[in-house]
mmCIF file of C-alpha atoms in Angstrom:
data_model
loop_
_atom_site.group_PDB
_atom_site.id
_atom_site.type_symbol
_atom_site.label_atom_id
_atom_site.label_comp_id
_atom_site.label_asym_id
_atom_site.label_seq_id
_atom_site.Cartn_x
_atom_site.Cartn_y
_atom_site.Cartn_z
ATOM 1 C CA MET A 1427 -4.593 24.365 3.992
ATOM 2 C CA MET A 1428 -7.140 23.018 1.674
ATOM 3 C CA PRO A 1429 -6.649 19.720 0.323
ATOM 4 C CA ASN A 1430 -7.847 18.463 -2.164
ATOM 5 C CA PRO A 1431 -6.998 14.167 -2.137
ATOM 6 C CA ALA A 1432 -6.651 12.628 -4.772
ATOM 7 C CA VAL A 1433 -6.249 8.289 -5.229
ATOM 8 C CA GLY A 1434 -3.821 7.023 -6.665
ATOM 9 C CA ALA A 1435 -2.305 7.518 -10.409
ATOM 10 C CA GLY A 1436 -3.615 7.295 -13.619
ATOM 11 C CA GLY A 1437 -6.725 4.307 -14.442
ATOM 12 C CA SER A 1438 -10.078 4.413 -14.906
ATOM 13 C CA ASP A 1439 -12.688 4.936 -11.509
ATOM 14 C CA ALA A 1440 -15.373 1.719 -11.638
ATOM 15 C CA PRO A 1441 -17.702 1.385 -13.390
ATOM 16 C CA ALA A 1442 -20.026 2.793 -10.943
ATOM 17 C CA GLY A 1443 -20.416 6.233 -9.153
ATOM 18 C CA ALA A 1444 -18.624 8.611 -7.456
ATOM 19 C CA ASP A 1445 -20.442 7.899 -4.428
ATOM 20 C CA THR A 1446 -18.934 3.854 -4.670
ATOM 21 C CA VAL A 1447 -15.947 3.032 -2.670
ATOM 22 C CA LEU A 1448 -14.125 -1.005 -3.162
ATOM 23 C CA VAL A 1449 -13.310 -2.479 -0.192
ATOM 24 C CA GLY A 1450 -10.559 -5.689 -0.437
ATOM 25 C CA THR A 1451 -10.932 -8.385 2.379
ATOM 26 C CA PHE A 1452 -9.229 -11.298 3.935
ATOM 27 C CA ASN A 1453 -13.015 -13.263 2.905
ATOM 28 C CA THR A 1454 -13.686 -14.558 7.080
ATOM 29 C CA PRO A 1455 -16.463 -13.049 8.410
ATOM 30 C CA GLY A 1456 -16.626 -12.143 12.070
ATOM 31 C CA GLY A 1457 -18.473 -12.881 14.018
ATOM 32 C CA ASP A 1458 -21.032 -10.401 14.210
ATOM 33 C CA THR A 1459 -21.002 -9.835 10.543
ATOM 34 C CA PRO A 1460 -23.204 -11.672 7.876
ATOM 35 C CA ALA A 1461 -21.671 -12.541 5.083
ATOM 36 C CA LEU A 1462 -22.558 -11.117 1.541
ATOM 37 C CA ALA A 1463 -24.617 -13.662 -0.688
ATOM 38 C CA ASN A 1464 -22.681 -13.875 -3.562
ATOM 39 C CA ALA A 1465 -19.091 -12.676 -0.922
ATOM 40 C CA GLY A 1466 -15.860 -12.978 -2.403
ATOM 41 C CA GLY A 1467 -13.368 -11.063 -1.837
ATOM 42 C CA LEU A 1468 -14.091 -7.808 -3.373
ATOM 43 C CA VAL A 1469 -17.105 -5.273 -1.728
ATOM 44 C CA ARG A 1470 -18.937 -2.508 -3.492
ATOM 45 C CA THR A 1471 -20.208 -0.038 -1.239
ATOM 46 C CA THR A 1472 -22.082 2.867 -2.273
ATOM 47 C CA GLY A 1473 -24.443 5.630 -1.336
ATOM 48 C CA TRP A 1474 -21.549 7.510 0.087
ATOM 49 C CA PRO A 1475 -21.127 9.676 2.676
ATOM 50 C CA GLU A 1476 -25.078 9.859 4.077
ATOM 51 C CA HIS A 1477 -26.040 6.695 3.167
ATOM 52 C CA ALA A 1478 -23.335 4.548 2.410
ATOM 53 C CA ASN A 1479 -23.882 0.468 2.303
ATOM 54 C CA ALA A 1480 -21.869 -2.551 1.731
ATOM 55 C CA VAL A 1481 -24.119 -3.701 -1.780
ATOM 56 C CA ALA A 1482 -22.693 -6.818 -3.075
ATOM 57 C CA GLY A 1483 -19.381 -9.043 -2.843
ATOM 58 C CA GLY A 1484 -17.179 -10.769 -5.533
ATOM 59 C CA GLY A 1485 -14.461 -11.437 -7.512
ATOM 60 C CA PRO A 1486 -10.790 -13.476 -6.012
ATOM 61 C CA ASP A 1487 -10.438 -14.150 -2.356
ATOM 62 C CA ALA A 1488 -7.972 -12.171 -0.362
ATOM 63 C CA PRO A 1489 -6.958 -9.460 -2.328
ATOM 64 C CA SER A 1490 -5.004 -7.675 0.133
ATOM 65 C CA TRP A 1491 -4.185 -4.798 -2.162
ATOM 66 C CA LEU A 1492 -5.602 -2.992 -5.764
ATOM 67 C CA VAL A 1493 -4.029 -1.288 -7.895
ATOM 68 C CA ARG A 1494 -5.269 0.919 -10.401
ATOM 69 C CA GLY A 1495 -4.001 0.301 -14.893
ATOM 70 C CA ARG A 1496 -2.456 3.955 -15.658
ATOM 71 C CA ALA A 1497 -4.137 6.203 -18.123
ATOM 72 C CA GLY A 1498 -2.887 6.105 -21.422
ATOM 73 C CA THR A 1499 -1.616 2.590 -21.600
ATOM 74 C CA VAL A 1500 -2.065 -0.936 -22.662
ATOM 75 C CA SER A 1501 -3.314 -1.187 -18.526
ATOM 76 C CA GLU A 1502 -6.271 0.974 -18.393
ATOM 77 C CA ASP A 1503 -9.451 -0.046 -17.216
ATOM 78 C CA ARG A 1504 -8.259 -3.029 -15.317
ATOM 79 C CA LEU A 1505 -7.742 -3.436 -11.970
ATOM 80 C CA TYR A 1506 -4.919 -5.757 -10.612
ATOM 81 C CA ALA A 1507 -4.532 -7.463 -7.247
ATOM 82 C CA ALA A 1508 -2.131 -9.360 -4.937
ATOM 83 C CA LEU A 1509 -3.210 -11.902 -3.592
ATOM 84 C CA HIS A 1510 -2.531 -12.650 0.436
ATOM 85 C CA LEU A 1511 -3.068 -16.005 0.020
ATOM 86 C CA PRO A 1512 -0.646 -19.277 1.039
ATOM 87 C CA GLU A 1513 0.041 -19.594 -3.166
ATOM 88 C CA GLY A 1514 0.517 -15.980 -3.963
ATOM 89 C CA GLU A 1515 -1.070 -14.850 -7.046
ATOM 90 C CA ILE A 1516 -1.923 -11.682 -8.896
ATOM 91 C CA ALA A 1517 -5.841 -10.942 -10.450
ATOM 92 C CA VAL A 1518 -6.043 -9.115 -13.098
ATOM 93 C CA LEU A 1519 -9.687 -7.790 -13.208
ATOM 94 C CA SER A 1520 -11.996 -6.541 -16.002
ATOM 95 C CA PRO A 1521 -14.516 -3.850 -15.466
ATOM 96 C CA SER A 1522 -18.445 -5.435 -15.979
ATOM 97 C CA PRO A 1523 -21.141 -2.948 -14.987
ATOM 98 C CA GLY A 1524 -23.608 -6.312 -15.162
ATOM 99 C CA ASN A 1525 -21.936 -8.052 -12.142
ATOM 100 C CA ASP A 1526 -23.102 -6.764 -8.634
ATOM 101 C CA VAL A 1527 -19.734 -5.853 -7.734
ATOM 102 C CA GLY A 1528 -19.149 -4.316 -10.893
ATOM 103 C CA TRP A 1529 -15.334 -6.676 -11.787
ATOM 104 C CA LEU A 1530 -14.646 -9.905 -13.018
ATOM 105 C CA THR A 1531 -11.258 -11.189 -12.550
ATOM 106 C CA SER A 1532 -10.357 -11.857 -16.174
ATOM 107 C CA GLN A 1533 -6.508 -14.128 -15.132
ATOM 108 C CA ARG A 1534 -4.439 -15.063 -12.382
ATOM 109 C CA VAL A 1535 -0.682 -15.820 -12.503
ATOM 110 C CA PRO A 1536 1.476 -17.330 -9.334
ATOM 111 C CA THR A 1537 3.814 -14.721 -7.752
ATOM 112 C CA GLY A 1538 5.883 -17.759 -6.520
ATOM 113 C CA GLY A 1539 5.890 -16.629 -3.094
ATOM 114 C CA ALA A 1540 3.623 -17.023 -0.274
ATOM 115 C CA ASN A 1541 0.997 -13.928 0.434
ATOM 116 C CA THR A 1542 1.845 -11.625 -1.420
ATOM 117 C CA CYS A 1543 0.477 -8.536 0.214
ATOM 118 C CA HIS A 1544 1.449 -5.247 -2.304
ATOM 119 C CA ALA A 1545 1.985 -4.584 -6.143
ATOM 120 C CA ASP A 1546 2.624 -1.373 -8.438
ATOM 121 C CA LEU A 1547 2.497 -1.151 -12.061
ATOM 122 C CA ASN A 1548 6.060 1.629 -13.542
ATOM 123 C CA PRO A 1549 4.883 4.934 -14.945
ATOM 124 C CA SER A 1550 4.153 3.728 -18.687
ATOM 125 C CA GLY A 1551 2.366 1.101 -17.528
ATOM 126 C CA THR A 1552 4.193 -2.207 -18.851
ATOM 127 C CA TRP A 1553 5.047 -3.654 -16.021
ATOM 128 C CA LEU A 1554 3.912 -4.922 -12.534
ATOM 129 C CA ALA A 1555 5.809 -5.934 -9.613
ATOM 130 C CA ALA A 1556 4.458 -7.578 -6.891
ATOM 131 C CA ALA A 1557 6.249 -8.454 -3.029
ATOM 132 C CA SER A 1558 5.339 -11.716 -1.344
ATOM 133 C CA TYR A 1559 5.839 -11.036 2.871
ATOM 134 C CA ASP A 1560 6.188 -14.710 4.396
ATOM 135 C CA SER A 1561 8.515 -15.978 1.648
ATOM 136 C CA GLY A 1562 10.555 -12.559 0.480
ATOM 137 C CA THR A 1563 10.327 -12.669 -2.524
ATOM 138 C CA LEU A 1564 9.813 -10.034 -5.953
ATOM 139 C CA THR A 1565 7.948 -11.434 -8.826
ATOM 140 C CA VAL A 1566 7.627 -8.845 -12.030
ATOM 141 C CA ALA A 1567 5.332 -9.573 -15.131
ATOM 142 C CA PRO A 1568 5.139 -8.009 -18.195
ATOM 143 C CA VAL A 1569 1.356 -5.717 -19.160
ATOM 144 C CA LEU A 1570 0.786 -7.348 -22.377
ATOM 145 C CA GLU A 1571 -1.790 -5.271 -24.886
ATOM 146 C CA GLY A 1572 -5.207 -5.758 -23.557
ATOM 147 C CA GLY A 1573 -4.403 -5.450 -19.856
ATOM 148 C CA LEU A 1574 -3.669 -9.175 -19.534
ATOM 149 C CA LEU A 1575 0.062 -10.199 -17.340
ATOM 150 C CA GLY A 1576 2.591 -11.880 -19.488
ATOM 151 C CA GLN A 1577 4.701 -15.131 -17.749
ATOM 152 C CA PRO A 1578 6.151 -13.186 -14.430
ATOM 153 C CA VAL A 1579 10.003 -13.522 -13.384
ATOM 154 C CA ALA A 1580 10.370 -14.236 -9.504
ATOM 155 C CA VAL A 1581 13.803 -13.508 -6.990
ATOM 156 C CA GLN A 1582 14.687 -13.965 -3.527
ATOM 157 C CA ALA A 1583 15.635 -11.611 -1.186
ATOM 158 C CA PRO A 1584 19.150 -12.358 -0.632
ATOM 159 C CA ASP A 1585 19.190 -13.567 3.210
ATOM 160 C CA GLY A 1586 18.993 -10.999 5.877
ATOM 161 C CA SER A 1587 17.993 -10.220 9.577
ATOM 162 C CA GLY A 1588 16.856 -8.071 12.071
ATOM 163 C CA PRO A 1589 17.349 -7.632 15.998
ATOM 164 C CA VAL A 1590 13.615 -8.400 16.327
ATOM 165 C CA ALA A 1591 13.578 -12.373 16.881
ATOM 166 C CA SER A 1592 9.897 -12.416 16.367
ATOM 167 C CA ARG A 1593 9.510 -10.659 13.113
ATOM 168 C CA GLN A 1594 13.540 -10.603 11.634
ATOM 169 C CA GLU A 1595 14.897 -13.854 11.557
ATOM 170 C CA ALA A 1596 14.792 -13.572 7.615
ATOM 171 C CA PRO A 1597 13.898 -11.479 4.613
ATOM 172 C CA HIS A 1598 9.616 -9.896 4.739
ATOM 173 C CA LEU A 1599 9.070 -8.195 1.561
ATOM 174 C CA HIS A 1600 5.694 -5.751 2.215
ATOM 175 C CA PHE A 1601 6.001 -3.346 -0.525
ATOM 176 C CA VAL A 1602 7.108 -2.486 -4.105
ATOM 177 C CA LEU A 1603 7.649 0.878 -5.483
ATOM 178 C CA PHE A 1604 8.609 2.112 -8.915
ATOM 179 C CA LEU A 1605 10.844 4.773 -9.557
ATOM 180 C CA ASP A 1606 10.972 4.936 -12.899
ATOM 181 C CA ASP A 1607 10.206 2.499 -15.639
ATOM 182 C CA ASP A 1608 13.202 0.909 -14.649
ATOM 183 C CA ARG A 1609 14.378 1.347 -10.624
ATOM 184 C CA LEU A 1610 12.407 -0.725 -8.384
ATOM 185 C CA LEU A 1611 12.204 -0.080 -4.439
ATOM 186 C CA VAL A 1612 11.511 -2.664 -2.769
ATOM 187 C CA THR A 1613 10.967 -2.621 1.418
ATOM 188 C CA ASP A 1614 12.178 -5.974 3.329
ATOM 189 C CA LEU A 1615 10.482 -5.500 6.902
ATOM 190 C CA GLY A 1616 12.817 -8.652 8.074
ATOM 191 C CA ALA A 1617 16.157 -7.301 7.611
ATOM 192 C CA ASP A 1618 15.529 -3.075 8.167
ATOM 193 C CA ARG A 1619 16.352 -2.420 4.272
ATOM 194 C CA ILE A 1620 15.723 -1.193 1.046
ATOM 195 C CA LEU A 1621 16.597 -3.192 -1.796
ATOM 196 C CA GLU A 1622 16.433 -1.092 -5.264
ATOM 197 C CA TYR A 1623 16.343 -3.105 -8.199
ATOM 198 C CA SER A 1624 17.158 -2.935 -11.824
ATOM 199 C CA LEU A 1625 14.132 -3.867 -13.572
ATOM 200 C CA GLN A 1626 15.973 -4.616 -17.184
ATOM 201 C CA ASP A 1627 18.687 -6.866 -14.858
ATOM 202 C CA ILE A 1628 15.814 -8.472 -13.506
ATOM 203 C CA VAL A 1629 14.448 -9.864 -17.289
ATOM 204 C CA ARG A 1630 17.923 -9.312 -18.601
ATOM 205 C CA ASN A 1631 17.465 -13.230 -20.186
ATOM 206 C CA GLY A 1632 13.942 -11.984 -21.652
ATOM 207 C CA VAL A 1633 10.193 -13.061 -20.919
ATOM 208 C CA GLY A 1634 7.765 -14.745 -23.059
ATOM 209 C CA THR A 1635 4.951 -11.916 -24.667
ATOM 210 C CA ALA A 1636 2.581 -14.927 -24.418
ATOM 211 C CA PRO A 1637 -0.009 -14.085 -21.230
ATOM 212 C CA GLY A 1638 1.096 -16.277 -18.148
ATOM 213 C CA ASP A 1639 -1.248 -19.311 -16.326
ATOM 214 C CA THR A 1640 -0.986 -21.453 -13.217
ATOM 215 C CA ALA A 1641 1.600 -23.491 -14.305
ATOM 216 C CA GLY A 1642 4.664 -21.337 -13.382
ATOM 217 C CA VAL A 1643 6.758 -18.588 -12.665
ATOM 218 C CA ASP A 1644 10.514 -18.046 -13.595
ATOM 219 C CA VAL A 1645 12.870 -17.789 -11.440
ATOM 220 C CA THR A 1646 15.870 -15.460 -11.746
ATOM 221 C CA ASP A 1647 19.027 -15.305 -9.554
ATOM 222 C CA CYS A 1648 19.325 -11.785 -9.288
ATOM 223 C CA PRO A 1649 20.825 -9.234 -5.978
ATOM 224 C CA PRO A 1650 20.102 -5.696 -5.807
ATOM 225 C CA SER A 1651 21.729 -3.342 -7.829
ATOM 226 C CA TRP A 1652 21.493 -1.083 -4.300
ATOM 227 C CA VAL A 1653 21.192 -2.110 -0.940
ATOM 228 C CA HIS A 1654 19.328 1.150 1.157
ATOM 229 C CA LEU A 1655 20.154 0.123 5.413
ATOM 230 C CA LEU A 1656 17.557 2.041 8.141
ATOM 231 C CA PRO A 1657 18.431 1.666 11.498
ATOM 232 C CA ALA A 1658 18.053 -2.074 13.514
ATOM 233 C CA GLY A 1659 14.698 -2.648 14.584
ATOM 234 C CA THR A 1660 12.282 -0.218 12.360
ATOM 235 C CA GLY A 1661 10.625 -2.591 10.309
ATOM 236 C CA PRO A 1662 10.833 -0.465 6.985
ATOM 237 C CA ARG A 1663 6.843 -1.626 5.955
ATOM 238 C CA HIS A 1664 4.812 1.059 3.856
ATOM 239 C CA LEU A 1665 6.528 3.182 1.723
ATOM 240 C CA ALA A 1666 5.193 6.873 -0.312
ATOM 241 C CA LEU A 1667 7.405 9.534 -2.568
ATOM 242 C CA LEU A 1668 7.117 13.435 -1.348
ATOM 243 C CA PRO A 1669 7.206 16.161 -3.973
ATOM 244 C CA GLN A 1670 9.066 18.709 -3.583
ATOM 245 C CA LEU A 1671 8.268 22.052 -0.840
ATOM 246 C CA PRO A 1672 10.278 25.158 -2.355
ATOM 247 C CA ASP A 1673 8.465 27.464 0.327
ATOM 248 C CA ALA A 1674 9.531 25.352 3.212
ATOM 249 C CA GLY A 1675 12.988 24.352 1.489
ATOM 250 C CA ILE A 1676 12.642 21.110 0.329
ATOM 251 C CA ASP A 1677 13.696 21.504 -3.013
ATOM 252 C CA GLY A 1678 15.081 17.788 -3.852
ATOM 253 C CA GLN A 1679 12.453 14.522 -3.480
ATOM 254 C CA GLN A 1680 12.530 12.630 -0.470
ATOM 255 C CA LEU A 1681 10.780 9.347 0.562
ATOM 256 C CA ALA A 1682 8.867 8.347 3.055
ATOM 257 C CA VAL A 1683 9.258 5.131 5.350
ATOM 258 C CA VAL A 1684 6.500 4.493 7.478
ATOM 259 C CA GLY A 1685 8.823 1.611 10.226
ATOM 260 C CA GLU A 1686 6.184 -1.224 11.083
ATOM 261 C CA LEU A 1687 8.466 -2.336 14.429
ATOM 262 C CA ASP A 1688 9.729 1.033 15.169
ATOM 263 C CA SER A 1689 6.620 3.094 15.020
ATOM 264 C CA ARG A 1690 8.560 6.153 13.443
ATOM 265 C CA LEU A 1691 8.413 7.592 10.058
ATOM 266 C CA HIS A 1692 11.756 7.897 8.419
ATOM 267 C CA VAL A 1693 12.100 10.503 6.260
ATOM 268 C CA LEU A 1694 15.114 9.687 3.384
ATOM 269 C CA ASP A 1695 16.502 12.005 0.711
ATOM 270 C CA LEU A 1696 16.348 9.790 -2.680
ATOM 271 C CA GLU A 1697 20.633 11.397 -3.863
ATOM 272 C CA ALA A 1698 22.101 8.063 -2.799
ATOM 273 C CA THR A 1699 25.237 8.863 -1.275
ATOM 274 C CA ALA A 1700 27.617 5.690 -1.203
ATOM 275 C CA GLU A 1701 25.865 4.590 2.136
ATOM 276 C CA GLY A 1702 22.764 4.452 0.245
ATOM 277 C CA PHE A 1703 19.578 7.051 0.567
ATOM 278 C CA ARG A 1704 20.262 9.456 3.599
ATOM 279 C CA GLU A 1705 18.211 10.183 6.295
ATOM 280 C CA VAL A 1706 16.912 13.330 6.621
ATOM 281 C CA ALA A 1707 14.253 13.975 9.400
ATOM 282 C CA ILE A 1708 12.920 10.919 11.930
ATOM 283 C CA VAL A 1709 9.285 11.650 13.075
ATOM 284 C CA PRO A 1710 7.022 9.177 15.481
ATOM 285 C CA THR A 1711 4.035 8.640 14.525
ATOM 286 C CA HIS A 1712 2.008 8.725 17.350
ATOM 287 C CA GLY A 1713 2.056 10.951 21.156
ATOM 288 C CA GLN A 1714 5.115 10.016 23.150
ATOM 289 C CA ASP A 1715 4.198 8.664 26.698
ATOM 290 C CA GLN A 1716 5.977 7.083 29.389
ATOM 291 C CA ASP A 1717 5.725 3.471 28.352
ATOM 292 C CA PRO A 1718 9.143 2.471 26.427
ATOM 293 C CA GLY A 1719 7.089 -0.307 24.749
ATOM 294 C CA SER A 1720 4.182 1.579 23.327
ATOM 295 C CA ALA A 1721 6.596 1.471 20.340
ATOM 296 C CA GLN A 1722 6.782 -1.901 19.766
ATOM 297 C CA ASP A 1723 2.906 -2.189 20.677
ATOM 298 C CA ASN A 1724 2.200 0.320 17.965
ATOM 299 C CA LEU A 1725 2.761 -1.296 14.446
ATOM 300 C CA PRO A 1726 1.557 1.610 12.016
ATOM 301 C CA SER A 1727 0.264 0.322 8.785
ATOM 302 C CA HIS A 1728 0.023 2.751 5.559
ATOM 303 C CA LEU A 1729 0.465 5.943 5.221
ATOM 304 C CA VAL A 1730 -1.050 8.940 2.267
ATOM 305 C CA VAL A 1731 0.292 12.018 1.417
ATOM 306 C CA SER A 1732 -1.634 15.158 0.862
ATOM 307 C CA PRO A 1733 -1.599 16.479 -2.915
ATOM 308 C CA ASP A 1734 -0.313 19.505 -1.628
ATOM 309 C CA GLY A 1735 2.784 17.192 -0.119
ATOM 310 C CA ALA A 1736 2.652 19.431 3.183
ATOM 311 C CA LEU A 1737 0.630 16.715 5.384
ATOM 312 C CA ILE A 1738 1.281 12.851 5.827
ATOM 313 C CA TYR A 1739 -1.435 10.603 7.361
ATOM 314 C CA VAL A 1740 -0.245 7.558 9.277
ATOM 315 C CA ALA A 1741 -2.435 4.715 10.472
ATOM 316 C CA ASN A 1742 -1.425 3.830 14.192
ATOM 317 C CA ARG A 1743 -3.345 -0.020 14.339
ATOM 318 C CA GLY A 1744 -1.752 -0.470 18.211
ATOM 319 C CA ARG A 1745 -3.442 2.947 19.500
ATOM 320 C CA ASP A 1746 -5.783 3.321 17.050
ATOM 321 C CA THR A 1747 -5.307 6.626 15.838
ATOM 322 C CA ILE A 1748 -4.144 8.642 13.069
ATOM 323 C CA GLY A 1749 -0.823 10.275 12.853
ATOM 324 C CA VAL A 1750 -0.127 13.567 11.135
ATOM 325 C CA ILE A 1751 3.031 14.164 10.279
ATOM 326 C CA ARG A 1752 3.758 18.264 9.420
ATOM 327 C CA ARG A 1753 6.300 18.943 6.884
ATOM 328 C CA ALA A 1754 6.945 22.454 6.559
ATOM 329 C CA GLY A 1755 10.632 23.036 8.688
ATOM 330 C CA THR A 1756 11.569 20.402 10.460
ATOM 331 C CA PRO A 1757 8.885 17.097 10.293
ATOM 332 C CA GLU A 1758 6.543 17.198 13.304
ATOM 333 C CA LEU A 1759 4.181 15.178 14.212
ATOM 334 C CA LEU A 1760 0.950 17.147 14.785
ATOM 335 C CA THR A 1761 -1.683 15.988 16.177
ATOM 336 C CA GLU A 1762 -2.774 12.466 16.580
ATOM 337 C CA VAL A 1763 -6.915 12.095 16.148
ATOM 338 C CA PRO A 1764 -8.654 8.872 16.899
ATOM 339 C CA CYS A 1765 -9.138 6.388 13.468
ATOM 340 C CA GLY A 1766 -13.065 5.384 14.513
ATOM 341 C CA GLY A 1767 -12.358 2.016 15.372
ATOM 342 C CA ASN A 1768 -9.922 -1.305 15.736
ATOM 343 C CA TRP A 1769 -7.260 -2.281 13.800
ATOM 344 C CA PRO A 1770 -6.821 0.233 10.970
ATOM 345 C CA ARG A 1771 -5.120 -1.667 8.468
ATOM 346 C CA HIS A 1772 -5.493 0.429 5.208
ATOM 347 C CA ILE A 1773 -6.569 4.402 5.202
ATOM 348 C CA ALA A 1774 -6.939 6.672 1.564
ATOM 349 C CA LEU A 1775 -7.710 9.415 0.832
ATOM 350 C CA GLY A 1776 -10.810 10.254 -1.573
ATOM 351 C CA HIS A 1777 -13.896 12.330 -2.183
ATOM 352 C CA PRO A 1778 -17.016 10.429 -1.897
ATOM 353 C CA GLY A 1779 -19.821 11.788 -2.135
ATOM 354 C CA GLY A 1780 -18.065 14.744 -2.784
ATOM 355 C CA ALA A 1781 -16.199 15.246 0.694
ATOM 356 C CA PRO A 1782 -12.992 15.377 0.992
ATOM 357 C CA THR A 1783 -12.497 12.080 3.039
ATOM 358 C CA LEU A 1784 -9.913 10.289 4.666
ATOM 359 C CA LEU A 1785 -11.386 6.328 4.148
ATOM 360 C CA VAL A 1786 -10.125 4.483 7.141
ATOM 361 C CA ALA A 1787 -10.327 -0.132 6.555
ATOM 362 C CA LEU A 1788 -10.877 -1.320 10.283
ATOM 363 C CA GLU A 1789 -9.869 -5.217 9.829
ATOM 364 C CA ARG A 1790 -10.477 -6.236 13.369
ATOM 365 C CA ASP A 1791 -13.585 -4.421 13.894
ATOM 366 C CA ASP A 1792 -15.078 -5.658 10.406
ATOM 367 C CA ALA A 1793 -15.899 -2.072 9.528
ATOM 368 C CA VAL A 1794 -14.815 1.262 7.371
ATOM 369 C CA VAL A 1795 -15.814 4.353 8.237
ATOM 370 C CA GLY A 1796 -14.788 7.765 7.154
ATOM 371 C CA LEU A 1797 -13.399 10.647 8.939
ATOM 372 C CA PRO A 1798 -14.305 13.689 7.281
ATOM 373 C CA LEU A 1799 -11.360 16.388 6.719
ATOM 374 C CA ASP A 1800 -11.281 20.127 8.019
ATOM 375 C CA ALA A 1801 -10.005 23.330 6.176
ATOM 376 C CA ASP A 1802 -7.029 22.539 7.711
ATOM 377 C CA GLY A 1803 -6.921 18.583 6.303
ATOM 378 C CA ILE A 1804 -7.322 17.241 10.202
ATOM 379 C CA PRO A 1805 -9.354 13.965 9.899
ATOM 380 C CA GLU A 1806 -12.401 14.678 12.559
ATOM 381 C CA ILE A 1807 -14.535 12.160 13.932
ATOM 382 C CA ALA A 1808 -16.285 8.957 11.537
ATOM 383 C CA GLN A 1809 -18.889 10.438 9.953
ATOM 384 C CA THR A 1810 -19.843 7.408 8.415
ATOM 385 C CA ARG A 1811 -19.382 3.636 8.685
ATOM 386 C CA ILE A 1812 -19.976 0.761 7.110
ATOM 387 C CA THR A 1813 -20.338 -3.057 8.078
ATOM 388 C CA VAL A 1814 -17.579 -5.110 5.722
ATOM 389 C CA ARG A 1815 -15.889 -8.121 7.103
ATOM 390 C CA ARG A 1816 -11.971 -7.835 7.793
ATOM 391 C CA PRO A 1817 -11.523 -4.753 5.411
ATOM 392 C CA GLY A 1818 -7.735 -4.630 4.193
ATOM 393 C CA PHE A 1819 -8.190 -1.945 1.186
ATOM 394 C CA VAL A 1820 -10.172 0.815 0.662
ATOM 395 C CA LEU A 1821 -10.550 2.210 -3.169
ATOM 396 C CA PRO A 1822 -12.507 5.032 -3.782
ATOM 397 C CA ALA A 1823 -14.178 5.979 -7.208
ATOM 398 C CA SER A 1824 -12.658 9.573 -6.655
#
């Protein structure tokens, strides 16, 4: 199987060539890593793979997640950045070829939450949703003509907790995923559940059509339409939709959930039963060893799926590895390979410079590396390494 890695859905590339990777960072330089002269939260890297280098910094502080606008919608040609700040915000970025980093901040709107860590656009590109980890806040905002955001609306997750006292004392929302233009899933790492909301329910009282500003957020009381429970101590962090694999007997759509606290991948059937999504399989994200506490220290971060849906790649922060899970038949851990450094916070599939590559943001190594994929889609030893302070997100141009 030869994967054809691609990035996200819809949207236009950054105003730079196919050898460009945009990096979201947490802004604080490492001890041995000088900041760029015009450093901000975004860093533009070019020259992948042979001559890769960080060439410019700028933009808003702490963009922990970047969302491309969807092609053919009002969000086209924009980037939306979730800002991981004590008072969380969403920044709307516009292409600016004359700017060194390639993007300028056109708007910043508050989320009403603390440390906003993830965002997603609905398929029509007309609504954006964001999750704020520390406060357990879900925020939605309309995308207006021209790509700016309208007045945001915030919802607090219902009370909940889990058995891991140090991490699950309260709701902690980490990831949002639109299933369609109305159905919205939100992971609650703090209470071992996936909350499902109806966008129409959240905004049933209407929202303004004027662009949002820093003045505030409308807060509404809206219970989830469904609560999908996971095993106690899972700590659901990130999600990925899995395509059908008829040749492997997988005809329905499935959802992959990476458990940060149990270090396992949970595969769910999206056809909900009375108890919620049915669990199809549970697979470890790393090789098992004699230490029963190894899963607790592994803390997997992000997952990506090969375009044909046959492989799932999971970043293991504690072990500094990439787990490769094969879906055909019964899902299984196919292999575990080195990630190229310390603490892989984010991974992305792309073709920087034309070669299929798994890009890895090494938060504690102040580096971004590229792992070439072999003919079977397995990551090889890192061939490219760029110094970037505290990287948290990588977005290839192709």
